[in-house]
Tab-separated table of C-alpha atoms and ligand atoms in Angstrom:
chain	number	residue	atom	x	y	z
A	1	MET	CA	-221.890	28.105	202.459
A	2	ILE	CA	-222.964	29.740	205.349
A	3	PHE	CA	-224.513	33.300	204.828
A	4	ASP	CA	-225.004	35.293	207.931
A	5	LEU	CA	-226.258	38.747	206.838
A	6	HIS	CA	-227.345	40.487	210.026
A	7	SER	CA	-225.050	41.242	212.887
A	8	HIS	CA	-224.232	43.791	215.380
A	9	THR	CA	-220.950	45.402	216.628
A	10	THR	CA	-219.964	48.022	219.313
A	11	LEU	CA	-220.844	50.750	216.887
A	12	SER	CA	-224.540	50.037	217.788
A	13	ASP	CA	-225.618	47.567	220.528
A	14	GLY	CA	-223.447	44.645	219.951
A	15	VAL	CA	-220.537	43.772	222.348
A	16	LEU	CA	-217.852	42.746	219.958
A	17	THR	CA	-215.807	45.270	218.002
A	18	PRO	CA	-215.737	44.860	214.155
A	19	PRO	CA	-212.369	43.095	214.080
A	20	ASP	CA	-213.593	40.805	216.928
A	21	LEU	CA	-216.831	40.138	215.289
A	22	ILE	CA	-215.021	39.056	212.055
A	23	SER	CA	-212.643	36.769	213.922
A	24	ARG	CA	-215.733	35.230	215.617
A	25	ALA	CA	-217.467	34.672	212.293
A	26	ILE	CA	-214.266	32.993	210.889
A	27	GLU	CA	-214.299	30.694	213.732
A	28	LYS	CA	-217.786	29.820	213.552
A	29	GLY	CA	-217.275	28.989	209.762
A	30	VAL	CA	-219.206	31.886	208.316
A	31	ASP	CA	-218.571	32.394	204.651
A	32	VAL	CA	-220.487	35.522	203.970
A	33	LEU	CA	-220.948	38.142	206.767
A	34	SER	CA	-222.806	41.383	206.765
A	35	ILE	CA	-222.403	43.723	209.719
A	36	THR	CA	-225.825	45.658	209.962
A	37	ASP	CA	-225.625	48.049	212.862
A	38	HIS	CA	-228.715	50.045	213.685
A	39	ASP	CA	-228.782	53.192	211.470
A	40	THR	CA	-224.999	53.448	211.197
A	41	ILE	CA	-222.226	52.145	208.861
A	42	ASP	CA	-219.445	53.401	211.232
A	43	ALA	CA	-218.345	49.761	211.738
A	44	TYR	CA	-216.997	49.903	208.093
A	45	ARG	CA	-214.478	52.657	208.882
A	46	ASP	CA	-211.411	50.627	209.439
A	47	ILE	CA	-212.068	47.131	208.224
A	48	SER	CA	-211.303	45.205	205.082
A	49	LEU	CA	-214.123	43.325	203.302
A	50	VAL	CA	-211.963	40.403	202.529
A	51	HIS	CA	-210.517	38.004	205.163
A	52	GLY	CA	-209.068	34.963	203.630
A	53	HIS	CA	-212.183	32.698	203.162
A	54	LEU	CA	-214.759	35.209	204.696
A	55	LYS	CA	-216.300	37.854	202.678
A	56	VAL	CA	-217.979	40.847	204.258
A	57	VAL	CA	-220.955	42.366	202.510
A	58	PRO	CA	-221.547	46.044	203.558
A	59	GLY	CA	-224.999	46.511	205.447
A	60	ILE	CA	-227.090	48.564	207.684
A	61	GLU	CA	-230.242	47.997	209.700
A	62	LEU	CA	-232.582	50.978	209.285
A	63	SER	CA	-235.317	51.802	211.779
A	64	THR	CA	-238.729	53.079	210.792
A	65	GLN	CA	-242.296	52.992	211.752
A	66	TRP	CA	-245.159	51.375	209.832
A	67	GLU	CA	-248.554	52.149	211.091
A	68	THR	CA	-248.233	51.857	214.787
A	69	THR	CA	-245.327	49.288	214.805
A	70	GLY	CA	-241.684	49.937	214.966
A	71	ILE	CA	-239.997	47.959	212.215
A	72	HIS	CA	-236.506	47.346	210.926
A	73	VAL	CA	-235.351	47.325	207.087
A	74	LEU	CA	-231.882	45.728	206.256
A	75	GLY	CA	-229.866	47.427	203.348
A	76	LEU	CA	-227.667	44.762	201.916
A	77	ASN	CA	-224.772	45.110	199.607
A	78	ILE	CA	-224.866	48.956	199.786
A	79	ASP	CA	-222.301	51.315	198.301
A	80	LEU	CA	-220.676	52.722	201.648
A	81	ASN	CA	-219.643	55.864	199.696
A	82	SER	CA	-223.028	56.679	198.327
A	83	ASP	CA	-224.461	60.168	199.240
A	84	ALA	CA	-227.739	58.061	199.960
A	85	ILE	CA	-226.387	55.947	202.607
A	86	ILE	CA	-224.330	58.672	204.105
A	87	SER	CA	-227.358	60.907	204.368
A	88	ALA	CA	-229.363	58.008	205.658
A	89	ALA	CA	-227.054	57.439	208.595
A	90	GLU	CA	-226.797	61.141	209.193
A	91	ILE	CA	-230.368	61.742	209.356
A	92	GLN	CA	-231.159	58.684	211.475
A	93	SER	CA	-228.671	59.510	214.040
A	94	ASP	CA	-230.159	62.881	214.473
A	95	ALA	CA	-233.452	61.171	214.872
A	96	ARG	CA	-231.951	58.973	217.477
A	97	LEU	CA	-230.697	61.813	219.488
A	98	GLU	CA	-234.127	63.680	219.438
A	99	ARG	CA	-235.741	60.371	220.315
A	100	ALA	CA	-233.393	59.710	223.224
A	101	ARG	CA	-234.173	63.258	224.557
A	102	ARG	CA	-237.864	62.521	224.246
A	103	ILE	CA	-237.411	58.948	225.954
A	104	GLY	CA	-235.791	60.927	228.894
A	105	GLU	CA	-238.501	63.196	229.363
A	106	ARG	CA	-240.991	60.316	229.370
A	107	LEU	CA	-238.980	58.374	231.654
A	108	GLU	CA	-238.808	61.213	233.981
A	109	LYS	CA	-242.494	61.453	234.242
A	110	LYS	CA	-242.268	57.825	235.530
A	111	GLY	CA	-240.028	58.954	238.050
A	112	VAL	CA	-236.709	58.030	236.522
A	113	LYS	CA	-234.274	60.919	236.879
A	114	ASP	CA	-231.502	61.928	234.434
A	115	ALA	CA	-232.107	59.000	232.037
A	116	PHE	CA	-231.002	60.999	228.869
A	117	GLU	CA	-227.793	61.949	230.642
A	118	GLY	CA	-227.269	58.417	232.028
A	119	ALA	CA	-227.846	56.676	228.776
A	120	SER	CA	-225.681	59.218	226.708
A	121	GLN	CA	-222.826	58.363	229.000
A	122	LEU	CA	-223.173	54.537	228.421
A	123	SER	CA	-223.303	55.135	224.446
A	124	SER	CA	-220.486	56.003	222.132
A	125	GLY	CA	-220.301	57.111	218.475
A	126	SER	CA	-223.700	57.982	216.841
A	127	TYR	CA	-225.929	55.137	218.136
A	128	ILE	CA	-227.985	55.953	221.345
A	129	GLY	CA	-230.747	53.389	221.797
A	130	ARG	CA	-233.198	51.748	224.061
A	131	PRO	CA	-230.403	49.088	225.338
A	132	HIS	CA	-228.511	52.099	226.840
A	133	PHE	CA	-231.593	53.270	228.727
A	134	ALA	CA	-232.189	49.712	229.915
A	135	ARG	CA	-228.502	49.539	231.230
A	136	TYR	CA	-229.053	52.785	233.002
A	137	LEU	CA	-232.149	51.520	234.584
A	138	ILE	CA	-230.290	48.533	235.909
A	139	ASN	CA	-227.335	50.711	237.068
A	140	ILE	CA	-229.643	52.863	239.228
A	141	GLY	CA	-231.491	49.769	240.517
A	142	LYS	CA	-234.877	50.360	238.840
A	143	SER	CA	-234.582	47.045	237.036
A	144	ASN	CA	-232.490	43.999	237.630
A	145	SER	CA	-232.055	42.664	234.062
A	146	MET	CA	-232.385	43.949	230.369
A	147	ASN	CA	-235.442	41.751	229.997
A	148	ALA	CA	-237.094	43.447	233.052
A	149	ALA	CA	-236.076	46.927	232.018
A	150	PHE	CA	-237.642	46.303	228.612
A	151	LYS	CA	-240.712	44.740	230.058
A	152	LYS	CA	-241.455	47.697	232.425
A	153	TYR	CA	-239.955	50.796	230.712
A	154	MET	CA	-238.503	50.370	227.118
A	155	GLY	CA	-240.650	47.783	225.341
A	156	ASP	CA	-243.498	47.934	223.071
A	157	GLY	CA	-246.067	50.508	224.371
A	158	LYS	CA	-244.176	51.435	227.342
A	159	ALA	CA	-242.808	54.922	228.348
A	160	GLY	CA	-239.320	54.478	226.500
A	161	ASP	CA	-240.981	53.170	223.337
A	162	VAL	CA	-240.819	56.245	221.063
A	163	LYS	CA	-241.193	55.712	217.405
A	164	GLN	CA	-242.196	58.754	215.625
A	165	HIS	CA	-238.763	60.282	214.876
A	166	TRP	CA	-237.608	58.088	212.057
A	167	ALA	CA	-237.662	58.575	208.435
A	168	GLU	CA	-240.583	56.984	206.728
A	169	LEU	CA	-240.641	53.503	205.243
A	170	PRO	CA	-240.622	54.549	201.514
A	171	GLN	CA	-237.707	57.151	202.292
A	172	ILE	CA	-235.748	54.359	204.007
A	173	ILE	CA	-236.119	52.027	200.863
A	174	ARG	CA	-235.321	54.807	198.690
A	175	TRP	CA	-231.873	55.381	200.500
A	176	ILE	CA	-231.079	51.791	200.272
A	177	ARG	CA	-231.807	51.527	196.512
A	178	ASP	CA	-230.087	54.727	195.892
A	179	ALA	CA	-227.219	53.170	197.527
A	180	ASN	CA	-227.284	50.163	194.945
A	181	GLY	CA	-228.417	47.871	197.941
A	182	VAL	CA	-231.179	45.424	198.314
A	183	ALA	CA	-233.864	46.320	200.822
A	184	VAL	CA	-234.917	43.472	203.015
A	185	LEU	CA	-237.507	43.446	205.780
A	186	ALA	CA	-235.775	42.174	208.843
A	187	HIS	CA	-237.290	39.460	211.244
A	188	PRO	CA	-240.600	39.585	210.145
A	189	LEU	CA	-241.948	37.269	212.958
A	190	LYS	CA	-240.497	39.596	215.611
A	191	TYR	CA	-243.223	42.304	215.286
A	192	LYS	CA	-245.781	39.885	216.395
A	193	LEU	CA	-248.388	40.994	213.852
A	194	THR	CA	-251.510	39.075	212.877
A	195	ARG	CA	-251.075	37.425	209.575
A	196	THR	CA	-253.527	39.890	208.007
A	197	ARG	CA	-251.109	42.839	209.217
A	198	LEU	CA	-248.081	41.165	208.267
A	199	ASN	CA	-249.586	40.669	204.677
A	200	ARG	CA	-250.463	44.241	204.560
A	201	LEU	CA	-246.873	45.191	205.771
A	202	LEU	CA	-245.397	43.086	202.994
A	203	ASP	CA	-247.608	44.538	200.380
A	204	ASN	CA	-246.927	48.131	201.437
A	205	PHE	CA	-243.105	47.281	201.798
A	206	ILE	CA	-243.097	45.906	198.122
A	207	GLU	CA	-245.122	48.830	196.816
A	208	ALA	CA	-242.563	51.174	198.238
A	209	GLY	CA	-239.642	49.178	196.480
A	210	GLY	CA	-238.764	46.633	199.146
A	211	GLN	CA	-237.081	43.527	197.844
A	212	GLY	CA	-236.593	40.710	200.227
A	213	MET	CA	-237.434	39.617	203.498
A	214	GLU	CA	-235.528	37.479	206.203
A	215	VAL	CA	-236.801	33.954	206.005
A	216	VAL	CA	-234.287	32.714	208.414
A	217	SER	CA	-233.590	35.045	211.459
A	218	GLY	CA	-231.957	33.863	214.505
A	219	TRP	CA	-233.327	30.762	216.421
A	220	GLN	CA	-236.585	29.780	214.968
A	221	THR	CA	-238.383	26.464	214.459
A	222	SER	CA	-238.580	24.589	211.187
A	223	GLN	CA	-242.252	25.292	211.112
A	224	GLN	CA	-241.453	29.043	211.183
A	225	THR	CA	-238.958	28.677	208.460
A	226	ARG	CA	-241.201	26.777	206.367
A	227	ASP	CA	-243.999	29.441	206.933
A	228	MET	CA	-241.925	32.289	206.250
A	229	ALA	CA	-240.419	30.666	202.974
A	230	GLN	CA	-243.950	30.167	201.664
A	231	LEU	CA	-244.734	33.838	202.435
A	232	CYS	CA	-241.613	34.904	200.685
A	233	ALA	CA	-242.205	32.789	197.698
A	234	GLN	CA	-245.805	33.878	197.496
A	235	LYS	CA	-244.848	37.539	197.767
A	236	LYS	CA	-242.092	36.991	195.046
A	237	LEU	CA	-239.488	38.356	197.462
A	238	LEU	CA	-235.815	37.546	197.673
A	239	ALA	CA	-234.967	35.517	200.878
A	240	SER	CA	-232.363	36.497	203.394
A	241	SER	CA	-230.828	34.723	206.371
A	242	GLY	CA	-229.056	36.175	209.487
A	243	SER	CA	-228.420	35.467	213.234
A	244	ASP	CA	-229.132	39.020	214.265
A	245	PHE	CA	-226.009	38.370	216.688
A	246	HIS	CA	-225.521	40.996	219.282
A	247	MET	CA	-223.529	38.940	221.856
A	248	PRO	CA	-222.917	35.530	223.133
A	249	ASP	CA	-226.070	35.223	225.181
A	250	LYS	CA	-229.039	33.155	225.271
A	251	ARG	CA	-231.329	35.827	223.897
A	252	TRP	CA	-229.405	36.117	220.679
A	253	ALA	CA	-228.370	33.314	218.110
A	254	GLU	CA	-224.697	32.656	217.706
A	255	LEU	CA	-222.940	33.968	214.462
A	256	GLY	CA	-223.534	31.585	211.697
A	257	MET	CA	-225.675	28.999	213.718
A	258	ILE	CA	-228.707	29.429	211.425
A	259	THR	CA	-230.504	26.874	209.249
A	260	PRO	CA	-230.146	27.047	205.567
A	261	LEU	CA	-232.717	28.481	203.440
A	262	PRO	CA	-235.457	26.192	201.934
A	263	GLU	CA	-235.295	25.281	198.212
A	264	ASN	CA	-238.461	27.213	197.277
A	265	VAL	CA	-237.044	30.614	197.747
A	266	THR	CA	-234.505	32.757	195.897
A	267	PRO	CA	-231.556	33.758	198.013
A	268	VAL	CA	-230.832	37.480	198.218
A	269	TRP	CA	-227.132	37.036	197.406
A	270	GLU	CA	-228.082	35.957	193.763
A	271	ARG	CA	-228.396	39.697	193.567
A	272	PHE	CA	-225.024	40.732	194.840
B	301	AMP	P1	-233.602	50.756	219.576
B	301	AMP	O1	-232.772	50.494	218.387
B	301	AMP	O2	-233.136	51.878	220.308
B	301	AMP	O3	-235.106	50.872	219.099
B	301	AMP	O4	-233.338	49.495	220.565
B	301	AMP	C1	-233.888	48.383	220.127
B	301	AMP	C2	-232.829	47.299	220.414
B	301	AMP	O5	-233.063	46.841	221.731
B	301	AMP	C3	-232.990	46.022	219.592
B	301	AMP	O6	-232.239	45.943	218.494
B	301	AMP	C4	-232.476	44.789	220.566
B	301	AMP	O7	-231.219	44.751	220.233
B	301	AMP	C5	-232.751	45.481	221.992
B	301	AMP	N1	-233.844	44.721	222.686
B	301	AMP	C6	-234.936	44.838	222.498
B	301	AMP	N2	-235.702	44.108	223.408
B	301	AMP	C7	-234.904	43.676	224.096
B	301	AMP	C8	-234.898	42.869	225.540
B	301	AMP	N3	-236.012	42.412	226.216
B	301	AMP	N4	-233.712	42.470	226.110
B	301	AMP	C9	-232.495	43.036	225.669
B	301	AMP	N5	-232.414	43.703	224.534
B	301	AMP	C10	-233.503	44.207	223.752
B	302	MN	MN1	-230.181	45.669	218.510
B	303	MN	MN1	-233.886	44.454	214.304
B	304	MN	MN1	-230.623	43.577	214.128
């Protein structure tokens, strides 16, 4: 069975619409898929959760800040009609808009004109994010690739990296749990934390009610998988796996093309 519990659509920063993402997941042999757009559940508006062999598990990827680091928490198997998840999406969308204004001001100081307006025009729906600013920077000739735009303007510690608008980690976890979902720390290796800090993040996450972590996230080495599985088992967390697919592009793993979870961990889907 292939469980791909992390993916994006056009309702956040992915390139496929929800029906196209589902078709591609079926093509790639995925058995259980979660669409986890950034801070929104809009992808679930017009789709069914069962497509022959493929089952869709409702999900979301919530943004927050831990210490000085921007981190992401997946809410898996959430009740899409719960007040908790509806308010979470609303509050986080407002935070995104505020943050986008602030990013615009900060880029202005770096000599980038009308970035907020430019990024807004490129975004649709409730998600406005750094990829829209990066795309705008490319369009006006300030950068020549997404990577370059992130490196110079939008990445960690750069002008466009504004974190302080999100709801706090305990609130994020409470929303997920109140929506009867499972709170899973997304892509623990992506934050580039020292082992001491990653340990502390996981301890804080567990203390706040966090229940799982992604042991397999996108392309990773077997060494990384073993390492994350060991950490997951040690912290008595549930283990999740997902491609974090955004688009067919070498930066992202393909839907379903992820290694299975090692035997020494308890899969998060045992709780669904
Ligand atoms: P935001 O949700 O607004 O903080 O934007 C973060 C998103 O930007 C991530 O979810 C990635 O999809 C995307 N991203 C981050 N770094 C890069 C990069 N170097 N190139 C392309 N996309 C990136
Ligand atoms: Mn993204
Ligand atoms: Mn993420
Ligand atoms: Mn993601």
